[in-house]
PDB file of C-alpha atoms and ligand atoms in Angstrom:
ATOM      1  CA  MET A   1     196.850 157.629 162.968  1.00  0.00           C
ATOM      2  CA  ARG A   2     196.859 154.305 164.565  1.00  0.00           C
ATOM      3  CA  SER A   3     192.425 153.739 165.019  1.00  0.00           C
ATOM      4  CA  ILE A   4     192.277 154.564 160.613  1.00  0.00           C
ATOM      5  CA  LEU A   5     194.903 152.001 160.071  1.00  0.00           C
ATOM      6  CA  LEU A   6     192.894 149.598 162.262  1.00  0.00           C
ATOM      7  CA  ALA A   7     189.190 150.599 160.247  1.00  0.00           C
ATOM      8  CA  THR A   8     191.341 150.413 157.304  1.00  0.00           C
ATOM      9  CA  VAL A   9     191.845 146.961 158.285  1.00  0.00           C
ATOM     10  CA  ILE A  10     188.136 146.186 158.981  1.00  0.00           C
ATOM     11  CA  LEU A  11     186.929 148.106 156.155  1.00  0.00           C
ATOM     12  CA  THR A  12     189.239 145.066 154.001  1.00  0.00           C
ATOM     13  CA  MET A  13     188.163 142.572 154.945  1.00  0.00           C
ATOM     14  CA  THR A  14     184.411 142.573 155.665  1.00  0.00           C
ATOM     15  CA  ALA A  15     185.102 143.613 152.109  1.00  0.00           C
ATOM     16  CA  MET A  16     187.035 140.783 151.374  1.00  0.00           C
ATOM     17  CA  ALA A  17     184.669 138.527 154.110  1.00  0.00           C
ATOM     18  CA  PRO A  18     181.922 137.575 151.253  1.00  0.00           C
ATOM     19  CA  HIS A  19     184.512 137.236 148.530  1.00  0.00           C
ATOM     20  CA  ALA A  20     186.063 134.414 151.195  1.00  0.00           C
ATOM     21  CA  ASP A  21     182.949 133.060 152.070  1.00  0.00           C
ATOM     22  CA  LEU A  22     181.738 131.711 148.330  1.00  0.00           C
ATOM     23  CA  SER A  23     184.768 130.135 147.166  1.00  0.00           C
ATOM     24  CA  ASP A  24     184.755 128.710 151.287  1.00  0.00           C
ATOM     25  CA  ARG A  25     181.395 127.022 150.111  1.00  0.00           C
ATOM     26  CA  THR A  26     182.583 126.563 146.358  1.00  0.00           C
ATOM     27  CA  TYR A  27     185.525 124.000 147.234  1.00  0.00           C
ATOM     28  CA  ASP A  28     183.537 122.613 150.364  1.00  0.00           C
ATOM     29  CA  THR A  29     180.778 121.496 148.584  1.00  0.00           C
ATOM     30  CA  TRP A  30     181.574 120.917 144.849  1.00  0.00           C
ATOM     31  CA  VAL A  31     184.696 120.002 144.541  1.00  0.00           C
ATOM     32  CA  THR A  32     186.270 117.315 146.013  1.00  0.00           C
ATOM     33  CA  ASP A  33     190.024 117.781 147.026  1.00  0.00           C
ATOM     34  CA  ARG A  34     191.334 115.193 144.020  1.00  0.00           C
ATOM     35  CA  GLY A  35     189.270 118.875 142.133  1.00  0.00           C
ATOM     36  CA  GLU A  36     186.171 116.106 141.381  1.00  0.00           C
ATOM     37  CA  ILE A  37     183.420 118.770 140.659  1.00  0.00           C
ATOM     38  CA  SER A  38     180.117 117.827 141.406  1.00  0.00           C
ATOM     39  CA  LEU A  39     176.592 119.323 140.158  1.00  0.00           C
ATOM     40  CA  PRO A  40     174.887 121.213 142.427  1.00  0.00           C
ATOM     41  CA  ARG A  41     172.095 119.982 143.338  1.00  0.00           C
ATOM     42  CA  ASP A  42     168.742 122.279 143.082  1.00  0.00           C
ATOM     43  CA  PHE A  43     170.612 125.139 141.930  1.00  0.00           C
ATOM     44  CA  ARG A  44     167.484 126.237 139.675  1.00  0.00           C
ATOM     45  CA  LYS A  45     165.838 127.472 143.629  1.00  0.00           C
ATOM     46  CA  ASP A  46     169.533 128.415 144.881  1.00  0.00           C
ATOM     47  CA  PHE A  47     171.464 130.557 141.834  1.00  0.00           C
ATOM     48  CA  ALA A  48     170.390 132.818 140.023  1.00  0.00           C
ATOM     49  CA  HIS A  49     169.864 132.616 136.198  1.00  0.00           C
ATOM     50  CA  LEU A  50     171.718 134.800 134.468  1.00  0.00           C
ATOM     51  CA  GLY A  51     170.514 134.033 131.001  1.00  0.00           C
ATOM     52  CA  SER A  52     169.239 131.723 128.233  1.00  0.00           C
ATOM     53  CA  TRP A  53     169.950 130.878 124.656  1.00  0.00           C
ATOM     54  CA  PHE A  54     167.518 128.350 122.410  1.00  0.00           C
ATOM     55  CA  VAL A  55     169.643 126.327 119.599  1.00  0.00           C
ATOM     56  CA  PRO A  56     166.911 125.817 117.065  1.00  0.00           C
ATOM     57  CA  GLU A  57     168.152 122.295 115.856  1.00  0.00           C
ATOM     58  CA  GLY A  58     171.657 120.156 115.924  1.00  0.00           C
ATOM     59  CA  ASP A  59     172.414 117.984 118.882  1.00  0.00           C
ATOM     60  CA  ALA A  60     172.640 120.918 121.206  1.00  0.00           C
ATOM     61  CA  SER A  61     169.461 122.042 119.994  1.00  0.00           C
ATOM     62  CA  GLY A  62     165.972 123.100 122.677  1.00  0.00           C
ATOM     63  CA  PHE A  63     166.735 125.495 125.527  1.00  0.00           C
ATOM     64  CA  HIS A  64     170.617 126.302 127.600  1.00  0.00           C
ATOM     65  CA  ASP A  65     169.458 127.860 130.716  1.00  0.00           C
ATOM     66  CA  VAL A  66     172.242 129.214 132.899  1.00  0.00           C
ATOM     67  CA  TYR A  67     172.895 129.787 136.088  1.00  0.00           C
ATOM     68  CA  THR A  68     175.260 130.890 139.000  1.00  0.00           C
ATOM     69  CA  GLN A  69     174.920 132.256 142.801  1.00  0.00           C
ATOM     70  CA  PRO A  70     173.675 135.758 143.744  1.00  0.00           C
ATOM     71  CA  GLU A  71     177.154 136.199 145.012  1.00  0.00           C
ATOM     72  CA  ALA A  72     178.827 135.518 141.718  1.00  0.00           C
ATOM     73  CA  VAL A  73     176.251 137.866 139.906  1.00  0.00           C
ATOM     74  CA  ALA A  74     177.449 140.894 142.518  1.00  0.00           C
ATOM     75  CA  HIS A  75     180.759 140.283 142.582  1.00  0.00           C
ATOM     76  CA  TYR A  76     180.395 140.363 138.726  1.00  0.00           C
ATOM     77  CA  ARG A  77     178.136 143.588 138.683  1.00  0.00           C
ATOM     78  CA  LYS A  78     180.966 145.850 141.208  1.00  0.00           C
ATOM     79  CA  THR A  79     183.747 144.791 139.086  1.00  0.00           C
ATOM     80  CA  GLY A  80     182.990 143.044 136.159  1.00  0.00           C
ATOM     81  CA  THR A  81     185.608 140.273 136.626  1.00  0.00           C
ATOM     82  CA  PHE A  82     184.099 136.284 138.362  1.00  0.00           C
ATOM     83  CA  PRO A  83     185.066 135.962 141.346  1.00  0.00           C
ATOM     84  CA  ASP A  84     186.869 132.519 142.308  1.00  0.00           C
ATOM     85  CA  GLY A  85     184.784 130.035 143.518  1.00  0.00           C
ATOM     86  CA  ALA A  86     181.878 130.917 141.767  1.00  0.00           C
ATOM     87  CA  VAL A  87     180.139 128.309 139.802  1.00  0.00           C
ATOM     88  CA  ILE A  88     178.518 128.572 136.474  1.00  0.00           C
ATOM     89  CA  VAL A  89     175.737 125.433 135.421  1.00  0.00           C
ATOM     90  CA  LYS A  90     174.394 125.267 131.976  1.00  0.00           C
ATOM     91  CA  GLU A  91     171.148 123.061 131.459  1.00  0.00           C
ATOM     92  CA  LEU A  92     170.244 121.761 127.572  1.00  0.00           C
ATOM     93  CA  ARG A  93     166.512 120.888 127.743  1.00  0.00           C
ATOM     94  CA  ALA A  94     164.188 120.048 124.860  1.00  0.00           C
ATOM     95  CA  ASN A  95     162.295 122.142 123.944  1.00  0.00           C
ATOM     96  CA  SER A  96     158.213 122.079 122.931  1.00  0.00           C
ATOM     97  CA  GLY A  97     156.118 123.700 120.943  1.00  0.00           C
ATOM     98  CA  LYS A  98     152.727 124.844 119.412  1.00  0.00           C
ATOM     99  CA  PRO A  99     150.000 127.599 118.776  1.00  0.00           C
ATOM    100  CA  MET A 100     148.873 129.213 122.276  1.00  0.00           C
ATOM    101  CA  THR A 101     147.207 132.659 122.313  1.00  0.00           C
ATOM    102  CA  THR A 102     151.167 134.141 122.292  1.00  0.00           C
ATOM    103  CA  GLY A 103     151.436 133.306 118.695  1.00  0.00           C
ATOM    104  CA  HIS A 104     153.325 130.339 118.838  1.00  0.00           C
ATOM    105  CA  PRO A 105     156.185 129.237 121.750  1.00  0.00           C
ATOM    106  CA  GLU A 106     158.801 126.931 122.842  1.00  0.00           C
ATOM    107  CA  TRP A 107     159.241 126.384 125.853  1.00  0.00           C
ATOM    108  CA  ALA A 108     162.106 124.447 128.300  1.00  0.00           C
ATOM    109  CA  ASN A 109     159.993 121.287 127.847  1.00  0.00           C
ATOM    110  CA  ASP A 110     160.629 118.291 130.875  1.00  0.00           C
ATOM    111  CA  THR A 111     163.767 115.796 128.857  1.00  0.00           C
ATOM    112  CA  LEU A 112     166.909 116.848 130.018  1.00  0.00           C
ATOM    113  CA  LYS A 113     169.551 116.370 127.806  1.00  0.00           C
ATOM    114  CA  GLN A 114     173.066 117.266 129.642  1.00  0.00           C
ATOM    115  CA  TRP A 115     174.512 120.126 132.140  1.00  0.00           C
ATOM    116  CA  PHE A 116     177.105 121.519 132.014  1.00  0.00           C
ATOM    117  CA  VAL A 117     179.861 122.944 134.980  1.00  0.00           C
ATOM    118  CA  MET A 118     182.209 125.589 135.425  1.00  0.00           C
ATOM    119  CA  VAL A 119     183.753 126.612 139.168  1.00  0.00           C
ATOM    120  CA  LYS A 120     186.111 129.678 138.966  1.00  0.00           C
ATOM    121  CA  ASP A 121     189.619 129.430 140.174  1.00  0.00           C
ATOM    122  CA  GLY A 122     191.846 132.077 140.516  1.00  0.00           C
ATOM    123  CA  LYS A 123     194.331 129.936 142.203  1.00  0.00           C
ATOM    124  CA  ASN A 124     195.513 127.353 140.275  1.00  0.00           C
ATOM    125  CA  ARG A 125     194.499 124.479 143.037  1.00  0.00           C
ATOM    126  CA  PHE A 126     195.132 121.553 140.483  1.00  0.00           C
ATOM    127  CA  PRO A 127     197.899 121.371 138.825  1.00  0.00           C
ATOM    128  CA  GLY A 128     198.147 117.830 136.920  1.00  0.00           C
ATOM    129  CA  ASN A 129     194.616 117.589 136.717  1.00  0.00           C
ATOM    130  CA  ALA A 130     193.548 117.318 133.226  1.00  0.00           C
ATOM    131  CA  SER A 131     189.906 119.035 134.033  1.00  0.00           C
ATOM    132  CA  TRP A 132     191.254 122.156 135.301  1.00  0.00           C
ATOM    133  CA  GLY A 133     192.993 125.209 133.771  1.00  0.00           C
ATOM    134  CA  ASP A 134     192.404 128.767 132.380  1.00  0.00           C
ATOM    135  CA  GLY A 135     191.154 130.096 135.776  1.00  0.00           C
ATOM    136  CA  TRP A 136     188.235 127.399 135.398  1.00  0.00           C
ATOM    137  CA  GLY A 137     187.533 123.607 136.129  1.00  0.00           C
ATOM    138  CA  TRP A 138     185.367 122.311 133.537  1.00  0.00           C
ATOM    139  CA  ALA A 139     182.922 119.489 133.807  1.00  0.00           C
ATOM    140  CA  LEU A 140     180.156 117.795 131.929  1.00  0.00           C
ATOM    141  CA  PHE A 141     177.618 115.982 133.605  1.00  0.00           C
ATOM    142  CA  GLN A 142     174.732 113.829 131.946  1.00  0.00           C
ATOM    143  CA  PRO A 143     170.823 112.161 133.400  1.00  0.00           C
ATOM    144  CA  GLY A 144     171.944 108.543 134.245  1.00  0.00           C
ATOM    145  CA  LYS A 145     175.605 109.110 134.493  1.00  0.00           C
ATOM    146  CA  LYS A 146     177.925 109.135 137.380  1.00  0.00           C
ATOM    147  CA  GLY A 147     180.507 112.018 138.197  1.00  0.00           C
ATOM    148  CA  ASN A 148     182.141 114.071 135.942  1.00  0.00           C
ATOM    149  CA  GLN A 149     181.894 112.917 132.153  1.00  0.00           C
ATOM    150  CA  SER A 150     184.671 115.030 130.523  1.00  0.00           C
ATOM    151  CA  THR A 151     188.575 114.186 131.500  1.00  0.00           C
ATOM    152  CA  ASN A 152     190.181 116.469 129.584  1.00  0.00           C
ATOM    153  CA  TYR A 153     188.525 120.454 128.725  1.00  0.00           C
ATOM    154  CA  LYS A 154     191.280 120.812 127.107  1.00  0.00           C
ATOM    155  CA  SER A 155     190.130 118.560 123.959  1.00  0.00           C
ATOM    156  CA  ASP A 156     186.693 118.415 125.555  1.00  0.00           C
ATOM    157  CA  CYS A 157     185.509 122.191 125.785  1.00  0.00           C
ATOM    158  CA  LEU A 158     188.492 124.579 125.421  1.00  0.00           C
ATOM    159  CA  GLY A 159     188.030 124.724 121.636  1.00  0.00           C
ATOM    160  CA  CYS A 160     184.312 125.965 121.637  1.00  0.00           C
ATOM    161  CA  HIS A 161     185.394 128.883 124.016  1.00  0.00           C
ATOM    162  CA  ILE A 162     188.123 130.474 121.832  1.00  0.00           C
ATOM    163  CA  PRO A 163     185.776 133.633 120.550  1.00  0.00           C
ATOM    164  CA  ALA A 164     184.785 133.924 124.755  1.00  0.00           C
ATOM    165  CA  LYS A 165     188.195 134.291 125.476  1.00  0.00           C
ATOM    166  CA  ALA A 166     188.322 137.522 126.217  1.00  0.00           C
ATOM    167  CA  THR A 167     185.485 137.548 128.559  1.00  0.00           C
ATOM    168  CA  ASP A 168     187.665 134.699 130.512  1.00  0.00           C
ATOM    169  CA  TRP A 169     186.119 132.188 128.426  1.00  0.00           C
ATOM    170  CA  ILE A 170     181.790 132.822 128.890  1.00  0.00           C
ATOM    171  CA  TYR A 171     180.009 134.140 126.458  1.00  0.00           C
ATOM    172  CA  VAL A 172     178.719 137.243 128.483  1.00  0.00           C
ATOM    173  CA  GLU A 173     176.529 138.898 125.816  1.00  0.00           C
ATOM    174  CA  GLY A 174     174.226 136.451 126.610  1.00  0.00           C
ATOM    175  CA  TYR A 175     173.484 136.867 130.329  1.00  0.00           C
ATOM    176  CA  PRO A 176     171.615 140.434 131.375  1.00  0.00           C
ATOM    177  CA  THR A 177     171.792 139.301 134.534  1.00  0.00           C
ATOM    178  CA  LEU A 178     175.339 140.574 134.983  1.00  0.00           C
ATOM    179  CA  SER A 179     174.915 144.347 133.306  1.00  0.00           C
ATOM    180  CA  GLY A 180     171.245 144.442 135.777  1.00  0.00           C
ATOM    181  CA  ASN A 181     169.562 146.011 132.453  1.00  0.00           C
TER     182      ASN A 181
HETATM  183  C1  HEC B 201     180.727 123.080 120.161  1.00  0.00           C
HETATM  184  C2  HEC B 201     180.976 123.779 120.907  1.00  0.00           C
HETATM  185  C3  HEC B 201     181.311 123.913 122.495  1.00  0.00           C
HETATM  186  C4  HEC B 201     181.704 122.683 123.657  1.00  0.00           C
HETATM  187  C5  HEC B 201     182.213 121.148 123.383  1.00  0.00           C
HETATM  188  C6  HEC B 201     181.822 123.386 125.141  1.00  0.00           C
HETATM  189  N1  HEC B 201     181.190 124.479 124.806  1.00  0.00           N
HETATM  190 FE1  HEC B 201     180.333 125.629 126.562  1.00  0.00          FE
HETATM  191  N2  HEC B 201     179.439 126.687 125.217  1.00  0.00           N
HETATM  192  C7  HEC B 201     179.776 127.187 123.819  1.00  0.00           C
HETATM  193  C8  HEC B 201     178.870 127.636 123.491  1.00  0.00           C
HETATM  194  C9  HEC B 201     178.370 128.479 122.163  1.00  0.00           C
HETATM  195  C10 HEC B 201     178.180 128.206 124.648  1.00  0.00           C
HETATM  196  C11 HEC B 201     176.959 129.472 125.159  1.00  0.00           C
HETATM  197  C12 HEC B 201     175.863 129.521 123.004  1.00  0.00           C
HETATM  198  C13 HEC B 201     175.479 127.823 124.001  1.00  0.00           C
HETATM  199  O1  HEC B 201     175.423 126.958 124.984  1.00  0.00           O
HETATM  200  O2  HEC B 201     174.625 127.931 122.382  1.00  0.00           O
HETATM  201  C14 HEC B 201     178.264 127.537 126.044  1.00  0.00           C
HETATM  202  C15 HEC B 201     178.360 127.826 127.073  1.00  0.00           C
HETATM  203  C16 HEC B 201     178.969 127.560 128.187  1.00  0.00           C
HETATM  204  C17 HEC B 201     179.015 127.580 129.300  1.00  0.00           C
HETATM  205  C18 HEC B 201     178.115 128.788 129.903  1.00  0.00           C
HETATM  206  C19 HEC B 201     178.683 129.720 130.290  1.00  0.00           C
HETATM  207  C20 HEC B 201     179.289 130.471 129.263  1.00  0.00           C
HETATM  208  O3  HEC B 201     180.393 129.825 128.573  1.00  0.00           O
HETATM  209  O4  HEC B 201     179.205 131.902 128.607  1.00  0.00           O
HETATM  210  C21 HEC B 201     179.014 126.422 130.162  1.00  0.00           C
HETATM  211  C22 HEC B 201     179.754 126.704 131.770  1.00  0.00           C
HETATM  212  C23 HEC B 201     179.739 125.705 129.689  1.00  0.00           C
HETATM  213  N3  HEC B 201     179.263 126.667 128.080  1.00  0.00           N
HETATM  214  C24 HEC B 201     180.869 124.694 129.610  1.00  0.00           C
HETATM  215  C25 HEC B 201     181.572 124.349 129.190  1.00  0.00           C
HETATM  216  C26 HEC B 201     182.183 122.969 129.558  1.00  0.00           C
HETATM  217  C27 HEC B 201     182.934 122.704 130.603  1.00  0.00           C
HETATM  218  C28 HEC B 201     182.423 121.981 127.910  1.00  0.00           C
HETATM  219  C29 HEC B 201     183.492 120.678 127.803  1.00  0.00           C
HETATM  220  C30 HEC B 201     183.262 119.962 129.341  1.00  0.00           C
HETATM  221  C31 HEC B 201     181.847 122.841 127.548  1.00  0.00           C
HETATM  222  N4  HEC B 201     181.586 123.918 127.397  1.00  0.00           N
HETATM  223  C32 HEC B 201     182.216 122.330 126.151  1.00  0.00           C
HETATM  224  C33 HEC B 201     180.336 126.222 123.149  1.00  0.00           C
HETATM  225  C34 HEC B 201     180.972 124.513 123.754  1.00  0.00           C
END
């Protein structure tokens, strides 16, 4: 009986460990004690690509490439939810196009426009900080400017994400990596 109990405890701890590591790493690396979020360096190399949106015109025109940690993808495929500490980065780049042997392709060029970042917070860590709430930290970064350019997620972000409320505010239909299909 005791050995079954011990085995159960060990199995439970093993199952929880990668998850705990992910949130520890996120909150040690990209979030200060006051809830200031920074843009992960080299996310294009270290994170998994979730999917891309192409916006043909307007302020947001170009490619929106979305990334998260590989551990967050693995957790989502198992549970259909983002784990505590998941960091989602959306990078906006301008596009160029020209006739090529495939037709008239458009590609994401070198002009970076901005980065949107969301950090999963299952613990309501920063009550009273207007960049945190509804289960996430919300941030905006712009080339040449230091730090999060958004000071209030409710006025800067939330309204536009209401259509995705049922899927934890994330537009999951654009991310084939999450389903593995
Ligand atoms: C004008 C509306 C609008 C505003 C304002 C907006 N978003 Fe979004 N966001 C979207 C839409 C629509 C998508 C998915 C489609 C796309 O990128 O074109 C998206 C996608 C994202 C993604 C990729 C993950 C996902 O939800 O699919 C992140 C991260 C993100 N937004 C964060 C933010 C943050 C942080 C703010 C505020 C600083 C913000 N957004 C403000 C409309 C908006």
